[in-house]
Short mmCIF file of N, CA and C in Angstrom, two decimals:
data_model
loop_
_atom_site.label_atom_id
_atom_site.label_comp_id
_atom_site.label_asym_id
_atom_site.label_seq_id
_atom_site.Cartn_x
_atom_site.Cartn_y
_atom_site.Cartn_z
N MET A 635 2.02 -12.98 -14.22
CA MET A 635 1.82 -14.32 -13.68
C MET A 635 0.62 -14.35 -12.73
N PHE A 636 0.46 -13.28 -11.97
CA PHE A 636 -0.67 -13.21 -11.04
C PHE A 636 -1.98 -13.43 -11.79
N LEU A 637 -2.17 -12.69 -12.87
CA LEU A 637 -3.41 -12.81 -13.64
C LEU A 637 -3.56 -14.20 -14.26
N ARG A 638 -2.48 -14.74 -14.77
CA ARG A 638 -2.54 -16.07 -15.39
C ARG A 638 -2.97 -17.12 -14.36
N PHE A 639 -2.37 -17.08 -13.17
CA PHE A 639 -2.72 -18.07 -12.15
C PHE A 639 -4.14 -17.86 -11.61
N ARG A 640 -4.55 -16.61 -11.47
CA ARG A 640 -5.93 -16.35 -11.01
C ARG A 640 -6.93 -16.78 -12.06
N SER A 641 -6.57 -16.68 -13.33
CA SER A 641 -7.50 -17.07 -14.39
C SER A 641 -7.85 -18.55 -14.32
N LYS A 642 -6.96 -19.34 -13.76
CA LYS A 642 -7.23 -20.78 -13.60
C LYS A 642 -8.19 -21.04 -12.44
N GLU A 643 -8.34 -20.06 -11.55
CA GLU A 643 -9.19 -20.22 -10.38
C GLU A 643 -10.58 -19.61 -10.55
N VAL A 644 -10.72 -18.71 -11.51
CA VAL A 644 -11.98 -18.00 -11.72
C VAL A 644 -12.73 -18.67 -12.87
N VAL A 645 -14.02 -18.94 -12.67
CA VAL A 645 -14.83 -19.58 -13.71
C VAL A 645 -15.03 -18.62 -14.89
N SER A 646 -15.35 -19.17 -16.06
CA SER A 646 -15.62 -18.34 -17.23
C SER A 646 -16.72 -17.35 -16.91
N THR A 647 -16.52 -16.12 -17.29
CA THR A 647 -17.37 -14.95 -17.04
C THR A 647 -17.45 -14.58 -15.56
N GLY A 648 -16.69 -15.27 -14.72
CA GLY A 648 -16.62 -14.88 -13.31
C GLY A 648 -15.82 -13.60 -13.16
N ARG A 649 -15.99 -12.94 -12.04
CA ARG A 649 -15.33 -11.66 -11.83
C ARG A 649 -14.35 -11.72 -10.67
N MET A 650 -13.36 -10.87 -10.77
CA MET A 650 -12.37 -10.71 -9.71
C MET A 650 -12.22 -9.20 -9.47
N VAL A 651 -12.23 -8.81 -8.20
CA VAL A 651 -12.08 -7.41 -7.84
C VAL A 651 -10.73 -7.24 -7.15
N LEU A 652 -9.98 -6.27 -7.62
CA LEU A 652 -8.69 -5.94 -7.03
C LEU A 652 -8.73 -4.50 -6.54
N ILE A 653 -8.14 -4.27 -5.39
CA ILE A 653 -8.00 -2.92 -4.86
C ILE A 653 -6.52 -2.73 -4.58
N LEU A 654 -5.92 -1.76 -5.26
CA LEU A 654 -4.49 -1.59 -5.10
C LEU A 654 -4.07 -0.12 -5.17
N LEU A 655 -2.95 0.17 -4.52
CA LEU A 655 -2.41 1.51 -4.58
C LEU A 655 -1.88 1.76 -5.98
N GLY A 656 -1.97 3.00 -6.41
CA GLY A 656 -1.50 3.34 -7.74
C GLY A 656 -1.04 4.78 -7.79
N ARG A 657 -0.90 5.26 -9.02
CA ARG A 657 -0.49 6.65 -9.22
C ARG A 657 -1.27 7.23 -10.38
N GLU A 658 -1.31 8.54 -10.44
CA GLU A 658 -2.11 9.23 -11.46
C GLU A 658 -1.51 9.15 -12.85
N GLY A 659 -0.24 9.41 -12.98
CA GLY A 659 0.35 9.54 -14.30
C GLY A 659 1.50 8.59 -14.55
N PRO A 660 2.26 8.86 -15.60
CA PRO A 660 3.33 7.95 -16.00
C PRO A 660 4.58 7.99 -15.12
N ASN A 661 4.79 9.06 -14.37
CA ASN A 661 5.99 9.20 -13.55
C ASN A 661 5.89 8.33 -12.29
N PRO A 662 6.75 7.30 -12.16
CA PRO A 662 6.66 6.40 -11.00
C PRO A 662 7.18 7.00 -9.70
N VAL A 663 7.86 8.14 -9.78
CA VAL A 663 8.41 8.77 -8.57
C VAL A 663 7.51 9.94 -8.20
N GLY A 664 7.00 9.91 -7.00
CA GLY A 664 6.15 11.00 -6.56
C GLY A 664 5.92 10.94 -5.06
N ARG A 665 5.61 12.06 -4.50
CA ARG A 665 5.41 12.17 -3.05
C ARG A 665 4.28 11.27 -2.57
N ARG A 666 3.22 11.14 -3.34
CA ARG A 666 2.09 10.30 -2.93
C ARG A 666 2.52 8.85 -2.72
N ASN A 667 3.47 8.39 -3.51
CA ASN A 667 3.90 7.00 -3.44
C ASN A 667 4.97 6.77 -2.39
N SER A 668 5.85 7.72 -2.20
CA SER A 668 6.96 7.52 -1.27
C SER A 668 6.65 7.94 0.16
N PHE A 669 5.65 8.76 0.33
CA PHE A 669 5.31 9.35 1.63
C PHE A 669 5.19 8.31 2.74
N PHE A 670 4.36 7.30 2.54
CA PHE A 670 4.09 6.33 3.60
C PHE A 670 5.28 5.40 3.84
N CYS A 671 6.03 5.08 2.79
CA CYS A 671 7.23 4.26 2.96
C CYS A 671 8.30 5.01 3.75
N GLU A 672 8.46 6.29 3.44
CA GLU A 672 9.44 7.11 4.16
C GLU A 672 9.10 7.19 5.65
N LEU A 673 7.83 7.35 5.96
CA LEU A 673 7.43 7.45 7.37
C LEU A 673 7.57 6.12 8.10
N LEU A 674 7.34 5.01 7.41
CA LEU A 674 7.55 3.71 8.03
C LEU A 674 9.03 3.53 8.35
N ALA A 675 9.90 3.93 7.43
CA ALA A 675 11.35 3.85 7.67
C ALA A 675 11.74 4.72 8.85
N ARG A 676 11.16 5.90 8.97
CA ARG A 676 11.43 6.78 10.13
C ARG A 676 10.95 6.14 11.42
N SER A 677 9.83 5.44 11.38
CA SER A 677 9.31 4.77 12.57
C SER A 677 10.29 3.70 13.05
N ILE A 678 10.83 2.96 12.11
CA ILE A 678 11.80 1.91 12.47
C ILE A 678 13.09 2.56 12.96
N ALA A 679 13.52 3.64 12.32
CA ALA A 679 14.72 4.35 12.75
C ALA A 679 14.55 4.87 14.19
N ASP A 680 13.37 5.32 14.54
CA ASP A 680 13.10 5.75 15.92
C ASP A 680 13.30 4.60 16.90
N LEU A 681 12.88 3.40 16.51
CA LEU A 681 13.06 2.24 17.37
C LEU A 681 14.54 1.89 17.53
N VAL A 682 15.31 2.09 16.49
CA VAL A 682 16.76 1.88 16.57
C VAL A 682 17.35 2.89 17.56
N ALA A 683 16.96 4.16 17.43
CA ALA A 683 17.48 5.21 18.31
C ALA A 683 17.12 4.95 19.78
N GLN A 684 15.99 4.30 20.02
CA GLN A 684 15.55 3.99 21.38
C GLN A 684 16.12 2.67 21.88
N GLY A 685 16.89 1.98 21.04
CA GLY A 685 17.48 0.71 21.44
C GLY A 685 16.52 -0.46 21.39
N GLU A 686 15.40 -0.30 20.72
CA GLU A 686 14.38 -1.36 20.63
C GLU A 686 14.74 -2.42 19.58
N THR A 687 15.54 -2.02 18.59
CA THR A 687 16.01 -2.95 17.56
C THR A 687 17.38 -2.49 17.09
N GLU A 688 18.04 -3.31 16.31
CA GLU A 688 19.41 -3.03 15.90
C GLU A 688 19.46 -2.32 14.55
N GLN A 689 20.47 -1.47 14.40
CA GLN A 689 20.71 -0.76 13.15
C GLN A 689 20.89 -1.74 11.99
N GLU A 690 21.54 -2.86 12.25
CA GLU A 690 21.78 -3.86 11.20
C GLU A 690 20.47 -4.40 10.63
N LYS A 691 19.47 -4.54 11.51
CA LYS A 691 18.17 -5.03 11.03
C LYS A 691 17.52 -4.00 10.12
N LEU A 692 17.63 -2.73 10.49
CA LEU A 692 17.08 -1.67 9.65
C LEU A 692 17.82 -1.64 8.31
N ASP A 693 19.15 -1.71 8.36
CA ASP A 693 19.95 -1.65 7.13
C ASP A 693 19.69 -2.82 6.20
N SER A 694 19.33 -3.97 6.76
CA SER A 694 19.15 -5.16 5.93
C SER A 694 17.70 -5.39 5.49
N TYR A 695 16.79 -4.54 5.92
CA TYR A 695 15.39 -4.72 5.55
C TYR A 695 15.12 -4.08 4.20
N GLU A 696 14.57 -4.84 3.28
CA GLU A 696 14.18 -4.34 1.97
C GLU A 696 12.73 -4.69 1.70
N ASN A 697 12.00 -3.70 1.28
CA ASN A 697 10.60 -3.91 0.93
C ASN A 697 10.33 -3.14 -0.36
N HIS A 698 10.17 -3.83 -1.43
CA HIS A 698 9.97 -3.19 -2.72
C HIS A 698 8.49 -2.85 -2.92
N PHE A 699 8.25 -1.69 -3.48
CA PHE A 699 6.89 -1.20 -3.67
C PHE A 699 6.80 -0.55 -5.04
N TYR A 700 5.73 -0.86 -5.75
CA TYR A 700 5.50 -0.23 -7.04
C TYR A 700 4.02 0.10 -7.15
N ALA A 701 3.74 1.32 -7.49
CA ALA A 701 2.36 1.77 -7.66
C ALA A 701 2.11 1.99 -9.16
N PRO A 702 1.31 1.15 -9.80
CA PRO A 702 1.08 1.28 -11.24
C PRO A 702 0.12 2.42 -11.57
N SER A 703 0.21 2.85 -12.81
CA SER A 703 -0.77 3.82 -13.33
C SER A 703 -1.94 3.05 -13.93
N ALA A 704 -3.02 3.75 -14.23
CA ALA A 704 -4.18 3.12 -14.86
C ALA A 704 -3.79 2.51 -16.20
N ALA A 705 -2.96 3.22 -16.96
CA ALA A 705 -2.54 2.72 -18.27
C ALA A 705 -1.74 1.42 -18.12
N GLU A 706 -0.91 1.34 -17.10
CA GLU A 706 -0.12 0.12 -16.88
C GLU A 706 -1.02 -1.05 -16.49
N ILE A 707 -2.00 -0.79 -15.64
CA ILE A 707 -2.93 -1.85 -15.25
C ILE A 707 -3.66 -2.36 -16.48
N GLU A 708 -4.20 -1.44 -17.26
CA GLU A 708 -4.93 -1.82 -18.48
C GLU A 708 -4.01 -2.58 -19.44
N GLY A 709 -2.80 -2.11 -19.60
CA GLY A 709 -1.86 -2.77 -20.50
C GLY A 709 -1.53 -4.20 -20.06
N GLU A 710 -1.33 -4.41 -18.78
CA GLU A 710 -1.01 -5.75 -18.28
C GLU A 710 -2.19 -6.70 -18.42
N VAL A 711 -3.39 -6.19 -18.15
CA VAL A 711 -4.60 -7.02 -18.31
C VAL A 711 -4.74 -7.43 -19.77
N ASN A 712 -4.58 -6.49 -20.68
CA ASN A 712 -4.70 -6.80 -22.12
C ASN A 712 -3.60 -7.73 -22.59
N LYS A 713 -2.38 -7.51 -22.12
CA LYS A 713 -1.24 -8.34 -22.54
C LYS A 713 -1.40 -9.78 -22.08
N GLU A 714 -1.86 -9.98 -20.84
CA GLU A 714 -2.02 -11.35 -20.33
C GLU A 714 -3.16 -12.06 -21.05
N GLY A 715 -4.28 -11.38 -21.25
CA GLY A 715 -5.33 -11.88 -22.11
C GLY A 715 -6.44 -12.74 -21.53
N SER A 716 -6.36 -13.14 -20.28
CA SER A 716 -7.39 -14.02 -19.70
C SER A 716 -8.62 -13.28 -19.21
N PHE A 717 -8.46 -11.99 -18.98
CA PHE A 717 -9.54 -11.19 -18.39
C PHE A 717 -9.89 -10.01 -19.28
N GLU A 718 -11.13 -9.60 -19.16
CA GLU A 718 -11.59 -8.36 -19.77
C GLU A 718 -11.65 -7.33 -18.64
N LEU A 719 -11.15 -6.13 -18.90
CA LEU A 719 -11.19 -5.07 -17.91
C LEU A 719 -12.59 -4.47 -17.92
N GLU A 720 -13.39 -4.82 -16.93
CA GLU A 720 -14.78 -4.37 -16.87
C GLU A 720 -14.89 -2.99 -16.24
N LYS A 721 -14.02 -2.71 -15.26
CA LYS A 721 -14.06 -1.41 -14.59
C LYS A 721 -12.69 -1.10 -14.03
N LEU A 722 -12.27 0.15 -14.16
CA LEU A 722 -11.03 0.64 -13.58
C LEU A 722 -11.31 2.03 -13.05
N GLU A 723 -11.43 2.13 -11.76
CA GLU A 723 -11.79 3.40 -11.13
C GLU A 723 -10.68 3.87 -10.22
N MET A 724 -10.28 5.12 -10.40
CA MET A 724 -9.26 5.72 -9.55
C MET A 724 -9.93 6.49 -8.43
N ILE A 725 -9.48 6.25 -7.21
CA ILE A 725 -10.03 6.93 -6.05
C ILE A 725 -8.91 7.65 -5.32
N GLU A 726 -9.11 8.92 -5.07
CA GLU A 726 -8.17 9.69 -4.27
C GLU A 726 -8.63 9.55 -2.81
N VAL A 727 -7.78 8.95 -1.99
CA VAL A 727 -8.16 8.64 -0.62
C VAL A 727 -8.07 9.89 0.25
N ALA A 728 -9.19 10.30 0.83
CA ALA A 728 -9.21 11.44 1.74
C ALA A 728 -8.54 11.04 3.04
N ASN A 729 -7.97 12.01 3.72
CA ASN A 729 -7.28 11.71 4.97
C ASN A 729 -7.85 12.50 6.15
N LYS A 730 -9.10 12.83 6.08
CA LYS A 730 -9.72 13.64 7.13
C LYS A 730 -10.69 12.83 7.98
N TRP A 731 -10.14 11.92 8.78
CA TRP A 731 -10.96 11.18 9.73
C TRP A 731 -10.83 11.83 11.09
N GLY A 732 -11.56 11.32 12.04
CA GLY A 732 -11.32 11.67 13.42
C GLY A 732 -12.27 12.66 14.05
N LYS A 733 -13.05 13.33 13.26
CA LYS A 733 -13.94 14.32 13.85
C LYS A 733 -15.03 13.68 14.71
N GLU A 734 -15.74 12.73 14.14
CA GLU A 734 -16.86 12.13 14.86
C GLU A 734 -16.46 10.88 15.64
N ASP A 735 -15.57 10.10 15.07
CA ASP A 735 -15.29 8.78 15.65
C ASP A 735 -13.99 8.70 16.43
N GLY A 736 -13.19 9.76 16.44
CA GLY A 736 -11.96 9.76 17.21
C GLY A 736 -10.84 8.95 16.59
N ILE A 737 -10.98 8.51 15.35
CA ILE A 737 -9.95 7.72 14.69
C ILE A 737 -9.21 8.65 13.72
N SER A 738 -7.90 8.74 13.89
CA SER A 738 -7.11 9.63 13.05
C SER A 738 -6.77 8.97 11.72
N ALA A 739 -6.44 9.80 10.74
CA ALA A 739 -6.00 9.28 9.44
C ALA A 739 -4.74 8.45 9.62
N GLY A 740 -3.85 8.90 10.50
CA GLY A 740 -2.62 8.15 10.76
C GLY A 740 -2.90 6.75 11.26
N LEU A 741 -3.86 6.63 12.14
CA LEU A 741 -4.21 5.31 12.68
C LEU A 741 -4.81 4.42 11.60
N VAL A 742 -5.65 4.99 10.77
CA VAL A 742 -6.26 4.21 9.68
C VAL A 742 -5.19 3.70 8.72
N PHE A 743 -4.29 4.59 8.29
CA PHE A 743 -3.24 4.18 7.37
C PHE A 743 -2.29 3.18 8.03
N ALA A 744 -1.94 3.41 9.30
CA ALA A 744 -1.04 2.50 10.00
C ALA A 744 -1.65 1.10 10.12
N LYS A 745 -2.94 1.03 10.41
CA LYS A 745 -3.60 -0.28 10.50
C LYS A 745 -3.64 -0.97 9.14
N THR A 746 -3.83 -0.20 8.09
CA THR A 746 -3.85 -0.76 6.74
C THR A 746 -2.49 -1.34 6.38
N VAL A 747 -1.44 -0.59 6.65
CA VAL A 747 -0.09 -1.06 6.36
C VAL A 747 0.26 -2.26 7.24
N ARG A 748 -0.16 -2.22 8.50
CA ARG A 748 0.12 -3.35 9.38
C ARG A 748 -0.57 -4.63 8.88
N ALA A 749 -1.78 -4.48 8.38
CA ALA A 749 -2.50 -5.65 7.86
C ALA A 749 -1.77 -6.26 6.67
N SER A 750 -1.17 -5.43 5.84
CA SER A 750 -0.52 -5.95 4.63
C SER A 750 0.95 -6.29 4.82
N GLN A 751 1.63 -5.62 5.74
CA GLN A 751 3.07 -5.82 5.89
C GLN A 751 3.50 -6.30 7.27
N GLY A 752 2.56 -6.41 8.18
CA GLY A 752 2.90 -6.75 9.57
C GLY A 752 3.64 -8.06 9.71
N SER A 753 3.24 -9.08 8.98
CA SER A 753 3.91 -10.38 9.12
C SER A 753 5.35 -10.32 8.61
N MET A 754 5.60 -9.57 7.54
CA MET A 754 6.97 -9.43 7.04
C MET A 754 7.83 -8.66 8.04
N LEU A 755 7.27 -7.60 8.60
CA LEU A 755 8.01 -6.81 9.58
C LEU A 755 8.27 -7.61 10.85
N ALA A 756 7.30 -8.40 11.30
CA ALA A 756 7.47 -9.24 12.49
C ALA A 756 8.56 -10.28 12.25
N GLN A 757 8.58 -10.85 11.07
CA GLN A 757 9.60 -11.86 10.73
C GLN A 757 11.00 -11.27 10.81
N HIS A 758 11.14 -10.03 10.36
CA HIS A 758 12.46 -9.41 10.29
C HIS A 758 12.88 -8.73 11.60
N PHE A 759 11.94 -8.00 12.22
CA PHE A 759 12.29 -7.20 13.41
C PHE A 759 11.84 -7.84 14.72
N GLY A 760 10.92 -8.79 14.63
CA GLY A 760 10.38 -9.41 15.83
C GLY A 760 9.01 -8.87 16.17
N GLU A 761 8.15 -9.74 16.64
CA GLU A 761 6.76 -9.38 16.98
C GLU A 761 6.68 -8.34 18.08
N ALA A 762 7.63 -8.38 19.00
CA ALA A 762 7.56 -7.57 20.22
C ALA A 762 7.54 -6.06 19.96
N ILE A 763 8.12 -5.62 18.85
CA ILE A 763 8.19 -4.17 18.62
C ILE A 763 7.09 -3.62 17.71
N LEU A 764 6.24 -4.50 17.20
CA LEU A 764 5.25 -4.04 16.21
C LEU A 764 4.29 -2.99 16.75
N ASP A 765 3.77 -3.19 17.96
CA ASP A 765 2.83 -2.21 18.50
C ASP A 765 3.47 -0.83 18.59
N LYS A 766 4.67 -0.78 19.11
CA LYS A 766 5.37 0.51 19.24
C LYS A 766 5.69 1.09 17.87
N MET A 767 6.11 0.23 16.93
CA MET A 767 6.43 0.68 15.58
C MET A 767 5.22 1.34 14.92
N PHE A 768 4.06 0.69 15.01
CA PHE A 768 2.89 1.22 14.33
C PHE A 768 2.23 2.37 15.09
N ASP A 769 2.41 2.44 16.40
CA ASP A 769 1.97 3.63 17.15
C ASP A 769 2.78 4.85 16.69
N THR A 770 4.08 4.67 16.56
CA THR A 770 4.95 5.74 16.07
C THR A 770 4.60 6.11 14.64
N TYR A 771 4.37 5.11 13.83
CA TYR A 771 4.01 5.33 12.43
C TYR A 771 2.72 6.15 12.32
N ALA A 772 1.71 5.80 13.07
CA ALA A 772 0.44 6.54 13.06
C ALA A 772 0.65 7.99 13.48
N ARG A 773 1.45 8.20 14.52
CA ARG A 773 1.73 9.56 14.99
C ARG A 773 2.46 10.37 13.93
N LEU A 774 3.48 9.77 13.30
CA LEU A 774 4.23 10.48 12.25
C LEU A 774 3.34 10.83 11.06
N ILE A 775 2.46 9.92 10.67
CA ILE A 775 1.54 10.21 9.57
C ILE A 775 0.66 11.40 9.93
N ASP A 776 0.09 11.40 11.14
CA ASP A 776 -0.77 12.51 11.55
C ASP A 776 -0.01 13.83 11.57
N GLU A 777 1.23 13.80 12.06
CA GLU A 777 2.05 15.02 12.11
C GLU A 777 2.31 15.55 10.70
N GLU A 778 2.65 14.66 9.77
CA GLU A 778 2.95 15.09 8.40
C GLU A 778 1.70 15.55 7.66
N LEU A 779 0.57 14.87 7.89
CA LEU A 779 -0.67 15.27 7.22
C LEU A 779 -1.18 16.61 7.74
N ALA A 780 -0.79 16.97 8.96
CA ALA A 780 -1.15 18.29 9.48
C ALA A 780 -0.40 19.40 8.73
N LYS A 781 0.77 19.04 8.17
CA LYS A 781 1.59 20.01 7.43
C LYS A 781 1.30 20.00 5.93
N GLU A 782 0.95 18.83 5.41
CA GLU A 782 0.83 18.66 3.96
C GLU A 782 -0.32 17.69 3.65
N ASP A 783 -1.16 18.07 2.69
CA ASP A 783 -2.30 17.24 2.32
C ASP A 783 -1.86 16.21 1.27
N ILE A 784 -1.53 15.01 1.73
CA ILE A 784 -1.13 13.92 0.84
C ILE A 784 -2.31 12.98 0.71
N ARG A 785 -2.73 12.74 -0.51
CA ARG A 785 -3.86 11.84 -0.77
C ARG A 785 -3.42 10.72 -1.70
N PRO A 786 -3.25 9.53 -1.14
CA PRO A 786 -2.83 8.43 -2.00
C PRO A 786 -3.92 8.04 -3.00
N ILE A 787 -3.48 7.44 -4.08
CA ILE A 787 -4.37 6.98 -5.15
C ILE A 787 -4.60 5.48 -4.97
N THR A 788 -5.85 5.08 -5.05
CA THR A 788 -6.21 3.66 -5.01
C THR A 788 -7.03 3.35 -6.26
N PHE A 789 -6.76 2.20 -6.83
CA PHE A 789 -7.55 1.74 -7.98
C PHE A 789 -8.46 0.61 -7.55
N VAL A 790 -9.69 0.67 -8.01
CA VAL A 790 -10.62 -0.46 -7.90
C VAL A 790 -10.72 -1.03 -9.31
N VAL A 791 -10.34 -2.29 -9.43
CA VAL A 791 -10.27 -2.94 -10.74
C VAL A 791 -11.24 -4.13 -10.73
N VAL A 792 -12.14 -4.17 -11.68
CA VAL A 792 -13.05 -5.32 -11.82
C VAL A 792 -12.69 -5.99 -13.13
N LEU A 793 -12.31 -7.27 -13.00
CA LEU A 793 -11.93 -8.07 -14.16
C LEU A 793 -12.95 -9.18 -14.37
N LYS A 794 -13.27 -9.43 -15.62
CA LYS A 794 -14.20 -10.50 -15.98
C LYS A 794 -13.42 -11.55 -16.76
N ARG A 795 -13.51 -12.77 -16.29
CA ARG A 795 -12.80 -13.88 -16.95
C ARG A 795 -13.40 -14.13 -18.32
N LYS A 796 -12.54 -14.18 -19.32
CA LYS A 796 -13.01 -14.44 -20.68
C LYS A 796 -13.42 -15.90 -20.81
N LEU A 797 -14.26 -16.19 -21.81
CA LEU A 797 -14.73 -17.55 -22.05
C LEU A 797 -13.59 -18.49 -22.41
#
């Protein structure tokens, strides 16, 4: 439906660029995909343990996430039919920031997740705890990346509207 509705907004031969998380192969379950969700859940659980939010709010929060493979993206574009897949590039995101600029990988990922999910989290848990939640999240990401090199997959997709 996303592609169908966007096709009504894009002029013929116009282009649309999508950047989305994905996965390398056909198996939808993998550490690269679950890693950041697990750490966000731990960040919220820490806030529960500190009395910053209620266990019921954590138990009732649901956030569904799906990371498609390149084949699935291509298949959906072809099946919908309004766009031609002009480019599909897989990028393995490096997590080694912080040497020159003092910005950690955890902070970069936490800011990215906050930009995309912050309003949903604020609606459910309240605005007041977001800073603490994402500070904890950034710290947990940095701690885990120091132990294990997790590199998420991102796809850059360029679609051209068919005539």
